[in-house]
XYZ file of C-alpha atoms in Angstrom:
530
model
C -43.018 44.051 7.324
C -40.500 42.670 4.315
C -38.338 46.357 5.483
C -38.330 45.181 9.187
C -37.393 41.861 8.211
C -34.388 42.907 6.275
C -33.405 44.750 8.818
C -33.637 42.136 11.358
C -31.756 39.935 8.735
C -28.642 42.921 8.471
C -28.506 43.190 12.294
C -27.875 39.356 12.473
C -25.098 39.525 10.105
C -23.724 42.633 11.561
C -23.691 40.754 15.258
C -22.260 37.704 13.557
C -19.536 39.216 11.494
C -18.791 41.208 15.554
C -18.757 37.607 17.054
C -16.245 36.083 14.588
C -13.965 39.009 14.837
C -13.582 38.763 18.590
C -13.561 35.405 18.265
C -10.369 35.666 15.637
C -9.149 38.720 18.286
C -9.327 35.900 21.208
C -7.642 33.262 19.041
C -4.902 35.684 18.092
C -4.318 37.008 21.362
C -3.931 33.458 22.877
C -0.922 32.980 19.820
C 0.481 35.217 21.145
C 0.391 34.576 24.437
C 1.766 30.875 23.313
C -1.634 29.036 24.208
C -2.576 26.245 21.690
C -5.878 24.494 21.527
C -5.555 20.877 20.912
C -8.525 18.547 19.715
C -8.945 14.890 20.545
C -11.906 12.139 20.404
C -9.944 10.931 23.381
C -9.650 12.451 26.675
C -5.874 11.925 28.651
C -7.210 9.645 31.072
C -5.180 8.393 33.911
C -1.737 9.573 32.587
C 0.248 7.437 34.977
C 3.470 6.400 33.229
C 3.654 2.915 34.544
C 0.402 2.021 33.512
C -1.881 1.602 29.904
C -4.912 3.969 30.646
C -3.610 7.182 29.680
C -3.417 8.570 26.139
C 0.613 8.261 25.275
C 0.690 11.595 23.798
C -0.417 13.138 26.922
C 2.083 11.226 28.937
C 5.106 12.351 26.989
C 4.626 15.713 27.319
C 4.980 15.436 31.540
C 7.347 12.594 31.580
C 10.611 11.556 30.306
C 13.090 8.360 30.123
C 16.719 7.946 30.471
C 17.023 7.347 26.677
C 14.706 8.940 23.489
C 14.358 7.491 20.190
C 14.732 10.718 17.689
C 15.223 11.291 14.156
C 15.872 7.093 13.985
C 19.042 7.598 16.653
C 19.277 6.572 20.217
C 19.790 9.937 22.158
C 20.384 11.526 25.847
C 17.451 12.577 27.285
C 17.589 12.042 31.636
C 21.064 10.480 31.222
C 23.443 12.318 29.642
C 25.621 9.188 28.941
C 26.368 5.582 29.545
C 28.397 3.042 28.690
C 28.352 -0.402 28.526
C 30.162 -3.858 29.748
C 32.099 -5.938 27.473
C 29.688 -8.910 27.998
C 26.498 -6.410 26.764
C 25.060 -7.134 30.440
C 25.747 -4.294 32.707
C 24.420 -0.195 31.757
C 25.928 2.581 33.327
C 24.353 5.710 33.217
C 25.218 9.136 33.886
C 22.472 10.966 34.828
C 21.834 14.848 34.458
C 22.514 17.157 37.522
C 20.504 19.835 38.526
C 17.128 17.845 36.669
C 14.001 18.196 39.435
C 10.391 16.929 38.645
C 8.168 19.413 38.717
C 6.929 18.815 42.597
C 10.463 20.727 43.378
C 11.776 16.419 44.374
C 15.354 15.923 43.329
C 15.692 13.727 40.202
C 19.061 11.281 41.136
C 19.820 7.534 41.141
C 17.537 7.114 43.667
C 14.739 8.064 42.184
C 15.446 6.276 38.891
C 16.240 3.483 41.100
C 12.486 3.861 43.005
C 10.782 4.333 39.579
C 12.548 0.744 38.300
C 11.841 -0.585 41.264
C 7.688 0.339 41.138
C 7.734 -1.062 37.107
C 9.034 -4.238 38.204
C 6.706 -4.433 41.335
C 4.234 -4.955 38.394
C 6.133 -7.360 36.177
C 2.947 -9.620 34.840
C 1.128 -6.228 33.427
C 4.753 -5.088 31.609
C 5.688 -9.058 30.371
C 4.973 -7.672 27.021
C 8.029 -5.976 26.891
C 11.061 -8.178 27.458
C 13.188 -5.691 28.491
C 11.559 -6.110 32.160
C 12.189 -9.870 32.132
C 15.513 -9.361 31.204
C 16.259 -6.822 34.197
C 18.501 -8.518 37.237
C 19.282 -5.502 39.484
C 19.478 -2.353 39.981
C 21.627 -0.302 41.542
C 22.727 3.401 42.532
C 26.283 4.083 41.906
C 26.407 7.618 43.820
C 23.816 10.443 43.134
C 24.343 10.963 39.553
C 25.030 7.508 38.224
C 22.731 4.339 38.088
C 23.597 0.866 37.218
C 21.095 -1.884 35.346
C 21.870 -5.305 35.031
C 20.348 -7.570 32.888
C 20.089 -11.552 32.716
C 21.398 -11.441 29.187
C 22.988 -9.382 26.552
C 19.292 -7.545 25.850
C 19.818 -5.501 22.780
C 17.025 -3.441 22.292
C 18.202 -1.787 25.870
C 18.155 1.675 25.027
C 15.499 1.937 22.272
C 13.263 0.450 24.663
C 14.014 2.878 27.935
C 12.788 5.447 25.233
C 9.559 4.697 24.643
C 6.671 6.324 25.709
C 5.814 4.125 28.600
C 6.603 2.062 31.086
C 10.208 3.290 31.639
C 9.761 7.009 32.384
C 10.451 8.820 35.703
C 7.615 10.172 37.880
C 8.410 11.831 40.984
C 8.285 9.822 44.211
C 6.350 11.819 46.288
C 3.511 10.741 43.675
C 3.511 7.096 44.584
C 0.739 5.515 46.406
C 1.300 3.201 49.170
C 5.537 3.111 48.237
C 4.658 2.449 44.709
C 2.270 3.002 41.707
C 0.741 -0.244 40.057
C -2.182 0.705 42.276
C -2.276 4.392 41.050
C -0.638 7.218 41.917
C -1.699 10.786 43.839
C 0.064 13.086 41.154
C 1.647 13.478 37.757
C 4.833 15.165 38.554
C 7.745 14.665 36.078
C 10.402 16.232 34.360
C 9.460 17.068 31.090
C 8.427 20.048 29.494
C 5.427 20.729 30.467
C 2.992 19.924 33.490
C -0.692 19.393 34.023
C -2.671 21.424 35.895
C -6.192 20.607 35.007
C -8.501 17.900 33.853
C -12.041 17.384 33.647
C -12.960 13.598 32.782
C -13.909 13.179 29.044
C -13.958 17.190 28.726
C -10.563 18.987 28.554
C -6.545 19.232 30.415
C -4.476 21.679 30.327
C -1.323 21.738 30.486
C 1.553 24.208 31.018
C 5.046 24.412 30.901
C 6.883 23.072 33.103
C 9.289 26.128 35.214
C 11.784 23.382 36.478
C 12.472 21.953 33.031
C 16.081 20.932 32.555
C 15.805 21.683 28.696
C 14.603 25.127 26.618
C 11.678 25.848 27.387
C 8.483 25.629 24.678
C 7.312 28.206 22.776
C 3.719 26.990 23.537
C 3.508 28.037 27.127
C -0.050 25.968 27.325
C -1.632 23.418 25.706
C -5.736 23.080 26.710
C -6.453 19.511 25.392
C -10.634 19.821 24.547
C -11.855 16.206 24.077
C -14.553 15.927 21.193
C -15.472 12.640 20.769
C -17.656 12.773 17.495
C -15.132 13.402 14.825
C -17.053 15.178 12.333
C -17.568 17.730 15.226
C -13.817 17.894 15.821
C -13.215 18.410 12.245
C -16.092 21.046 12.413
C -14.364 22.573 15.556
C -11.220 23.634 13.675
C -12.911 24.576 10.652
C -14.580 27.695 12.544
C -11.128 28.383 14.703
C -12.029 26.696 17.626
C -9.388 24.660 17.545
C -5.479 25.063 16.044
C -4.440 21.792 15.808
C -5.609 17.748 15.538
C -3.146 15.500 15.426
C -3.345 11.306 14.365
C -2.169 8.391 12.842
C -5.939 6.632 12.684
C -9.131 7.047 11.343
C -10.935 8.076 14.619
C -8.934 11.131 14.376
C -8.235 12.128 10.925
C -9.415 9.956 8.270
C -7.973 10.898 4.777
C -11.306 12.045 3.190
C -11.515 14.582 5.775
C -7.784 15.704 5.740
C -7.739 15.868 1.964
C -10.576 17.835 1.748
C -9.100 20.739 4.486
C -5.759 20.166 2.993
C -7.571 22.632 0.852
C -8.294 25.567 3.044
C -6.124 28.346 2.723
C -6.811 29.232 6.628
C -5.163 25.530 7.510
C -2.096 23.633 6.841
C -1.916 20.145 6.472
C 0.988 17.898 7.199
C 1.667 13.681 7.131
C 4.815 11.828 8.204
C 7.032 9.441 6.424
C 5.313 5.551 6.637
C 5.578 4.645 10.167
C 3.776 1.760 10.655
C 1.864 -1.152 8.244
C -2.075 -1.625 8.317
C -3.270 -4.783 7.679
C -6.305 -7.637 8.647
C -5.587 -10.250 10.707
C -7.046 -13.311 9.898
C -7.538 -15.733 13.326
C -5.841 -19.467 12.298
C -7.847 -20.441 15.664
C -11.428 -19.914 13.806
C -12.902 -23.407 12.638
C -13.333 -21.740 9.037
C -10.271 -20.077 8.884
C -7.998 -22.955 10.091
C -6.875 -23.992 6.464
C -4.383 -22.438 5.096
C -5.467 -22.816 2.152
C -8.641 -20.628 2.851
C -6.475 -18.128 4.568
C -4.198 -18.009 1.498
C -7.790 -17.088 -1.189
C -8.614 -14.822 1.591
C -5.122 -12.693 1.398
C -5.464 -12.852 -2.992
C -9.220 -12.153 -2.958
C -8.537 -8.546 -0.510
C -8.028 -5.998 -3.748
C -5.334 -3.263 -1.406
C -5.141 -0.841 -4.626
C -9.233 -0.880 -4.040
C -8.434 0.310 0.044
C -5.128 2.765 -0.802
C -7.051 4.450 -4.208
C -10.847 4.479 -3.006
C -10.278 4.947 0.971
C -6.772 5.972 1.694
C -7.107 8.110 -1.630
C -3.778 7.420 -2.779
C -1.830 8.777 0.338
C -0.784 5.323 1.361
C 1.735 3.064 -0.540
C 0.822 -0.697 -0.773
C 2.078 -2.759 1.720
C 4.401 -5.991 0.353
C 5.036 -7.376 3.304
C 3.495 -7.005 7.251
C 6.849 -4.677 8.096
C 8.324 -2.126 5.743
C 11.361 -3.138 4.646
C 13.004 -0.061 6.286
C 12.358 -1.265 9.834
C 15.262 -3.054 10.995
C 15.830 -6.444 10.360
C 12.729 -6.281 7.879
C 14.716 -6.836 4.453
C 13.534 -9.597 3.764
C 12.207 -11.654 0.543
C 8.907 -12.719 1.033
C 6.308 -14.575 -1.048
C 4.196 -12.126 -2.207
C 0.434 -12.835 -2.691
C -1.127 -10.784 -5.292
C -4.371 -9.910 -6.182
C -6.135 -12.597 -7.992
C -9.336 -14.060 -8.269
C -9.615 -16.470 -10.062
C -6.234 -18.627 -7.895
C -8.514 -17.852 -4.992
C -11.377 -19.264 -6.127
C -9.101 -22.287 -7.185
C -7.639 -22.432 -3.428
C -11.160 -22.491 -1.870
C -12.419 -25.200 -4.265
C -9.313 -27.109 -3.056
C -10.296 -26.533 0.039
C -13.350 -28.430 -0.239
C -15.555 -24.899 -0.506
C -17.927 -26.151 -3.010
C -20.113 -22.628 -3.969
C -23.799 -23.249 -3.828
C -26.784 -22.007 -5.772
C -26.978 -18.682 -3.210
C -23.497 -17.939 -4.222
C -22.213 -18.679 -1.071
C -19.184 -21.659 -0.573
C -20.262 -24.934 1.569
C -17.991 -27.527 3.052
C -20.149 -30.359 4.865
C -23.352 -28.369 4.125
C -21.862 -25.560 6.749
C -21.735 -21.933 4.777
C -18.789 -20.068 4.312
C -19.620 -17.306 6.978
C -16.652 -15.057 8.925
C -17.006 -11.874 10.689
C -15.048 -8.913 10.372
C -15.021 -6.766 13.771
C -14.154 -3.327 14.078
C -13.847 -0.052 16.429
C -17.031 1.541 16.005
C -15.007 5.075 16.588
C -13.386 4.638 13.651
C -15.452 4.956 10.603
C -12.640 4.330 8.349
C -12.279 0.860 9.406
C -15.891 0.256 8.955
C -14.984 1.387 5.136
C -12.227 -0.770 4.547
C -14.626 -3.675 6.020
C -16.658 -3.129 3.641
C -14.591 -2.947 0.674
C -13.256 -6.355 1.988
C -16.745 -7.918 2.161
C -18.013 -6.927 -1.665
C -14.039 -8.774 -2.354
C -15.166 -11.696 -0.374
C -18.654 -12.064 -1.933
C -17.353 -12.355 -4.905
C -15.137 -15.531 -4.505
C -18.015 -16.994 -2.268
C -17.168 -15.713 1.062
C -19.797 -14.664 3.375
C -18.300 -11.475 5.712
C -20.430 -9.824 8.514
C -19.512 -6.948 9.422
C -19.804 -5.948 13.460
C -19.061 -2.467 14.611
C -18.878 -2.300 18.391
C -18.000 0.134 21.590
C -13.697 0.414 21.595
C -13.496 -1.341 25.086
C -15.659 -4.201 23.377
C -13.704 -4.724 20.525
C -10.441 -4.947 22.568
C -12.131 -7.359 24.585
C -13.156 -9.480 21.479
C -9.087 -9.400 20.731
C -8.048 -10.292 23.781
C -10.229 -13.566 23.924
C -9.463 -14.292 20.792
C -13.484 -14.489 19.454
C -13.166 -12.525 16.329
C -12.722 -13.968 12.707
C -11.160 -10.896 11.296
C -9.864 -7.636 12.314
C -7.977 -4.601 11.528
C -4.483 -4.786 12.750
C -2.202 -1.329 13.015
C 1.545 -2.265 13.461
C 3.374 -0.233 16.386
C 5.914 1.642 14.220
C 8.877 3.051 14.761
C 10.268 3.014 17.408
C 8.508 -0.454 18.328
C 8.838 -2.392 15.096
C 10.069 -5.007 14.759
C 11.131 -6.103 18.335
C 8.795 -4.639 20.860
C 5.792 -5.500 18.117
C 7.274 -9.363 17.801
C 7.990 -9.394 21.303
C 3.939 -8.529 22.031
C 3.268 -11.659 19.858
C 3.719 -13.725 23.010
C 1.296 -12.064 25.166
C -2.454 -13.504 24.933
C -4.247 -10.269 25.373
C -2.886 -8.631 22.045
C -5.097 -10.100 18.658
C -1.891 -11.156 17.110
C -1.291 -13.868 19.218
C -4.597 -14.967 19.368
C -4.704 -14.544 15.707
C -1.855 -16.824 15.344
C -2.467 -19.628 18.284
C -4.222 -21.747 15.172
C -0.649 -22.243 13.772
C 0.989 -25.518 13.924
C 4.735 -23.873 15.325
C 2.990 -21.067 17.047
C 5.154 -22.618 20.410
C 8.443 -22.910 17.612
C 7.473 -18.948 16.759
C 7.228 -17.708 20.725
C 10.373 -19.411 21.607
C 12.393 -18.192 18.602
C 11.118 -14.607 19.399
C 12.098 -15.116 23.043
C 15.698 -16.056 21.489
C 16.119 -13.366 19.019
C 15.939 -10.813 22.033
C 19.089 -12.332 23.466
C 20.811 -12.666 20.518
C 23.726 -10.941 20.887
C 24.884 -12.177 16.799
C 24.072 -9.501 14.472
C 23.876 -12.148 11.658
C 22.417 -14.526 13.629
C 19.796 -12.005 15.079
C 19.080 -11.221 11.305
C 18.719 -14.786 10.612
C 16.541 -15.260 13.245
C 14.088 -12.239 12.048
C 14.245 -14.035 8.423
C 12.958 -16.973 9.794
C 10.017 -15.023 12.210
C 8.578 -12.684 9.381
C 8.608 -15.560 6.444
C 6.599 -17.693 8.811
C 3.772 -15.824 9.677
C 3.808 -14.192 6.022
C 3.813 -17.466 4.164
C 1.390 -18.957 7.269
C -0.847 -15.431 5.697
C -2.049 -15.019 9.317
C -1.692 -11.089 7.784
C -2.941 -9.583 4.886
C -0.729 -6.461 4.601
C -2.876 -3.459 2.881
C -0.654 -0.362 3.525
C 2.028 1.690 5.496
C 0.505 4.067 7.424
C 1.518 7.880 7.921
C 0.757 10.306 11.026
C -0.885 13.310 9.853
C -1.608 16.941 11.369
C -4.218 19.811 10.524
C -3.256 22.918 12.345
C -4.171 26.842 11.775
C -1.897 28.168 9.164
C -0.156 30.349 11.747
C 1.272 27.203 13.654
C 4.512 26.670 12.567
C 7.079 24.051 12.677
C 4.470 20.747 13.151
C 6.796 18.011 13.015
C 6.691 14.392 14.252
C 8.588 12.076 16.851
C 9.876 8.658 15.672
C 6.666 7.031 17.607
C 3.411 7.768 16.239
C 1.875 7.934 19.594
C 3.343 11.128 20.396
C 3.099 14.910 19.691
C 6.288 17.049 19.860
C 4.162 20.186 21.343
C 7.248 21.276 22.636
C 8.557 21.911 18.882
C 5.900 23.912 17.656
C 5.520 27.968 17.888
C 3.255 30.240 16.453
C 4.191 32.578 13.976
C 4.604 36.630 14.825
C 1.850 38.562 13.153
């Protein structure tokens, strides 16, 4: 019996050992054949380019803009040129000949001129973005050259006609009903690479795209397999089911996790420069948090070195200010609110926050309570919550912490009922003027975070100004005043600046990152001969 089951024991390993050499015969044969495996917690979605409900990475593999924001420069991408009026009012752009979206349609003026037109059909849903409020007409010069005219001197023009979305070109024989705020009937673009498959909250593929203009990808496919629990995705590419996941959050790749594979030979690891600033946004709105006095203990009371050392272990570097002082316009001196107990407990007695016998601060017999909301898919935020409530407790601050559904959450940010919340800065190329710009907007959490402020209608209007400004120094100015308002109004308490990072399968080389975080350069990448 004990010889039978060894037996049965050395057959098991000898059919195991069979199964994971096909299976690394499989993987290798797909390198070769250019195919990489990609693993999200999020599936593509709708990738529509004029809408929000698609994942941006997937979108800017299919489509592309006139402009694209690379290594920090403004570069060609479907024009191959422009130039523009004296008065900083009128765009003229030379578009590339020969281009076709990958339904075999032309790509011309009048196409660019058809895709405007559809993105301003839905104004209201793109207000975010100033650059459509600040678009007069449009015109088409002749077949290769397109005209945009603005209201004002707009000079975030071209960064802006790079991002990922809403100014890139889908072919017009996708348009529903002459347009495509109400959907579309197919993702035909330009860029290098199209979809052919999805399966809702399963897997896409994509592959490249024949009519590209540019050089063709080494990766020749790209099958996108959604797993949303991300211990299983981590799990996934540990056993080579997988040769790449790609994030700048927690819900993809939380540093614990991407430290600890950093250390397997079989994998390579890789992180950006900072491209964006973490921090918690405190609501002025909230009956407790109106003072700023309680806002101000709040933002000494947060220990960051705690967050970068403990969570972030180390990878992070502590954040100053809300912006780096490497995004444009961003270097600036700002009061900077260190870590100190003992002035916040000082600020909160000031404050009237007597602390009673439980431990806990009362003003008019009411407690000291606030609740810290988070993205339940993203256990890292649930961590730095809870570093921030043991901070809290100890100056006499009661913190609840809520983890709820994503759509939930945004919904709690977009009406504004949330105490405090994690806050992720937009990065490069966003920050600071598409990210100040959004300030405006009611359904983002900043602005309902700051509608407690006494100049919060002084803020929006110099914002709305510093778009048009065509004065460098005055445009500077004007950023001076913005960012030392809402830091000294400590609406923000700045923690770190964040990095994208990538795990991939050791024979994936060259996995670099685009300027925005919210986008992966498949089209870069190659696997290496064996």
């Amino acid at each position: 019996m004990k010889r039978k089951r060894l037996n049965t024991i050395f057959l098991g390993l000898v059919c195991l050992l069979l199964v994971l050499s096909s299976c690394g015969e499989k993987v290798n044969q797909n390198h070769k054949a250019g195919k990489l495996i990609y693993g999200s917690t999020k599936d593509i979605r709708d990738i529509n380019p004029h809408l929000y409900n698609g994942e941006m990475s997937a979108q800017n593999m299919v489509f592309e803009g006139l402009t694209k924001n690379e290594d920090g420069k403004i570069k060609p991408a479907l024009a191959e040129s422009w130039t523009i009026s004296e008065d900083g009012k009128e765009y003229t752009f030379k578009l590339r000949s020969g281009v076709q979206f990958s339904d075999g349609e032309p790509f011309n003026a009048e196409a660019v001129k058809q895709n405007f037109d559809a993105i301003l059909a839905n104004k209201e849903r793109h207000a975010w973005l100033d650059m459509v409020n600040e678009i007069d007409t449009t015109q088409i010069v002749d077949d290769h050259t397109f005209k945009l005219s603005l209201k004002h001197p707009y000079y975030p023009t071209l960064t802006e006609l790079g991002l990922t979305r809403p100014f890139r070109f889908i072919s017009p024989k996708s348009f529903k009903d002459s347009g495509t705020k109400d959907g579309v009937i197919s993702y035909a673009g330009t860029g290098p690479y199209k979809l052919v498959e999805h399966k809702d909250n399963q897997s896409a593929v994509f592959e490249v795209n024949d009519s590209y203009w540019g050089a063709k990808p080494k990766i020749t496919e790209v099958d996108w397999k959604v797993i949303s629990d991300s211990q299983s995705l981590l799990l996934a590419l540990k056993k080579g089911e997988l040769d790449l996941i790609y994030g700048a959050d927690g819900d993809q790749l939380n540093t614990d996790a991407f430290n600890a594979l950093s250390k397997d030979n079989s994998l390579v690891s890789v992180s950006s420069q900072p491209v964006a600033s973490r921090a918690i946004l405190l609501n002025s709105k909230r009956e407790n948090l109106q003072s700023l006095q309680v806002r101000e203990a709040i933002t000494h009371a947060i220990n960051k070195k705690n967050i970068i050392n403990g969570i972030l272990n180390g990878s992070e570097e502590e954040a100053e200010s809300l912006l780096p002082k490497t995004a444009p316009y961003s270097n600036v001196e700002l009061k900077h609110i260190d870590y100190d107990v003992e002035q916040a407990k000082k600020l909160l007695d000031e404050a009237g926050w007597k602390e009673g016998d439980d431990g806990i601060r009362y003003l008019n017999g009411k407690p000291l309570k606030l609740i810290f909301s988070y993205n339940a898919q993203n256990a890292q935020e649930g961590t730095v919550a809870e570093s921030i409530q043991a901070d809290l407790k100890e100056v006499g601050i009661d913190l609840s912490i809520v983890s709820e559904e994503k759509q939930d959450f945004l919904d709690r940010q977009k009406d504004g009922d949330f105490d405090l919340q994690y806050s992720l800065s937009w990065g490069t190329p966003y920050d600071p003027q598409s990210y100040v710009s959004s300030w405006r907007i009611p359904a983002h959490g900043d602005y309902q975070a700051q509608t407690g402020l006494e100049k919060k209608a002084w803020l929006d209007n110099l914002i709305s100004e510093v778009m048009v400004e065509p004065d460098e120094t005055k445009r500077q100015a004007d950023y001076s005043e913005i960012l030392t308002y809402v830091n000294d109004q400590c609406v923000y308490v700045p923690i770190s600046y964040s990095k994208t990072k990538a795990i991939g399968t050791s024979q994936l080389k060259n996995v670099v990152f685009n300027d925005s975080q919210y986008e992966i350069p498949f089209e870069k990448m190659y696997f290496e001969e064996e």
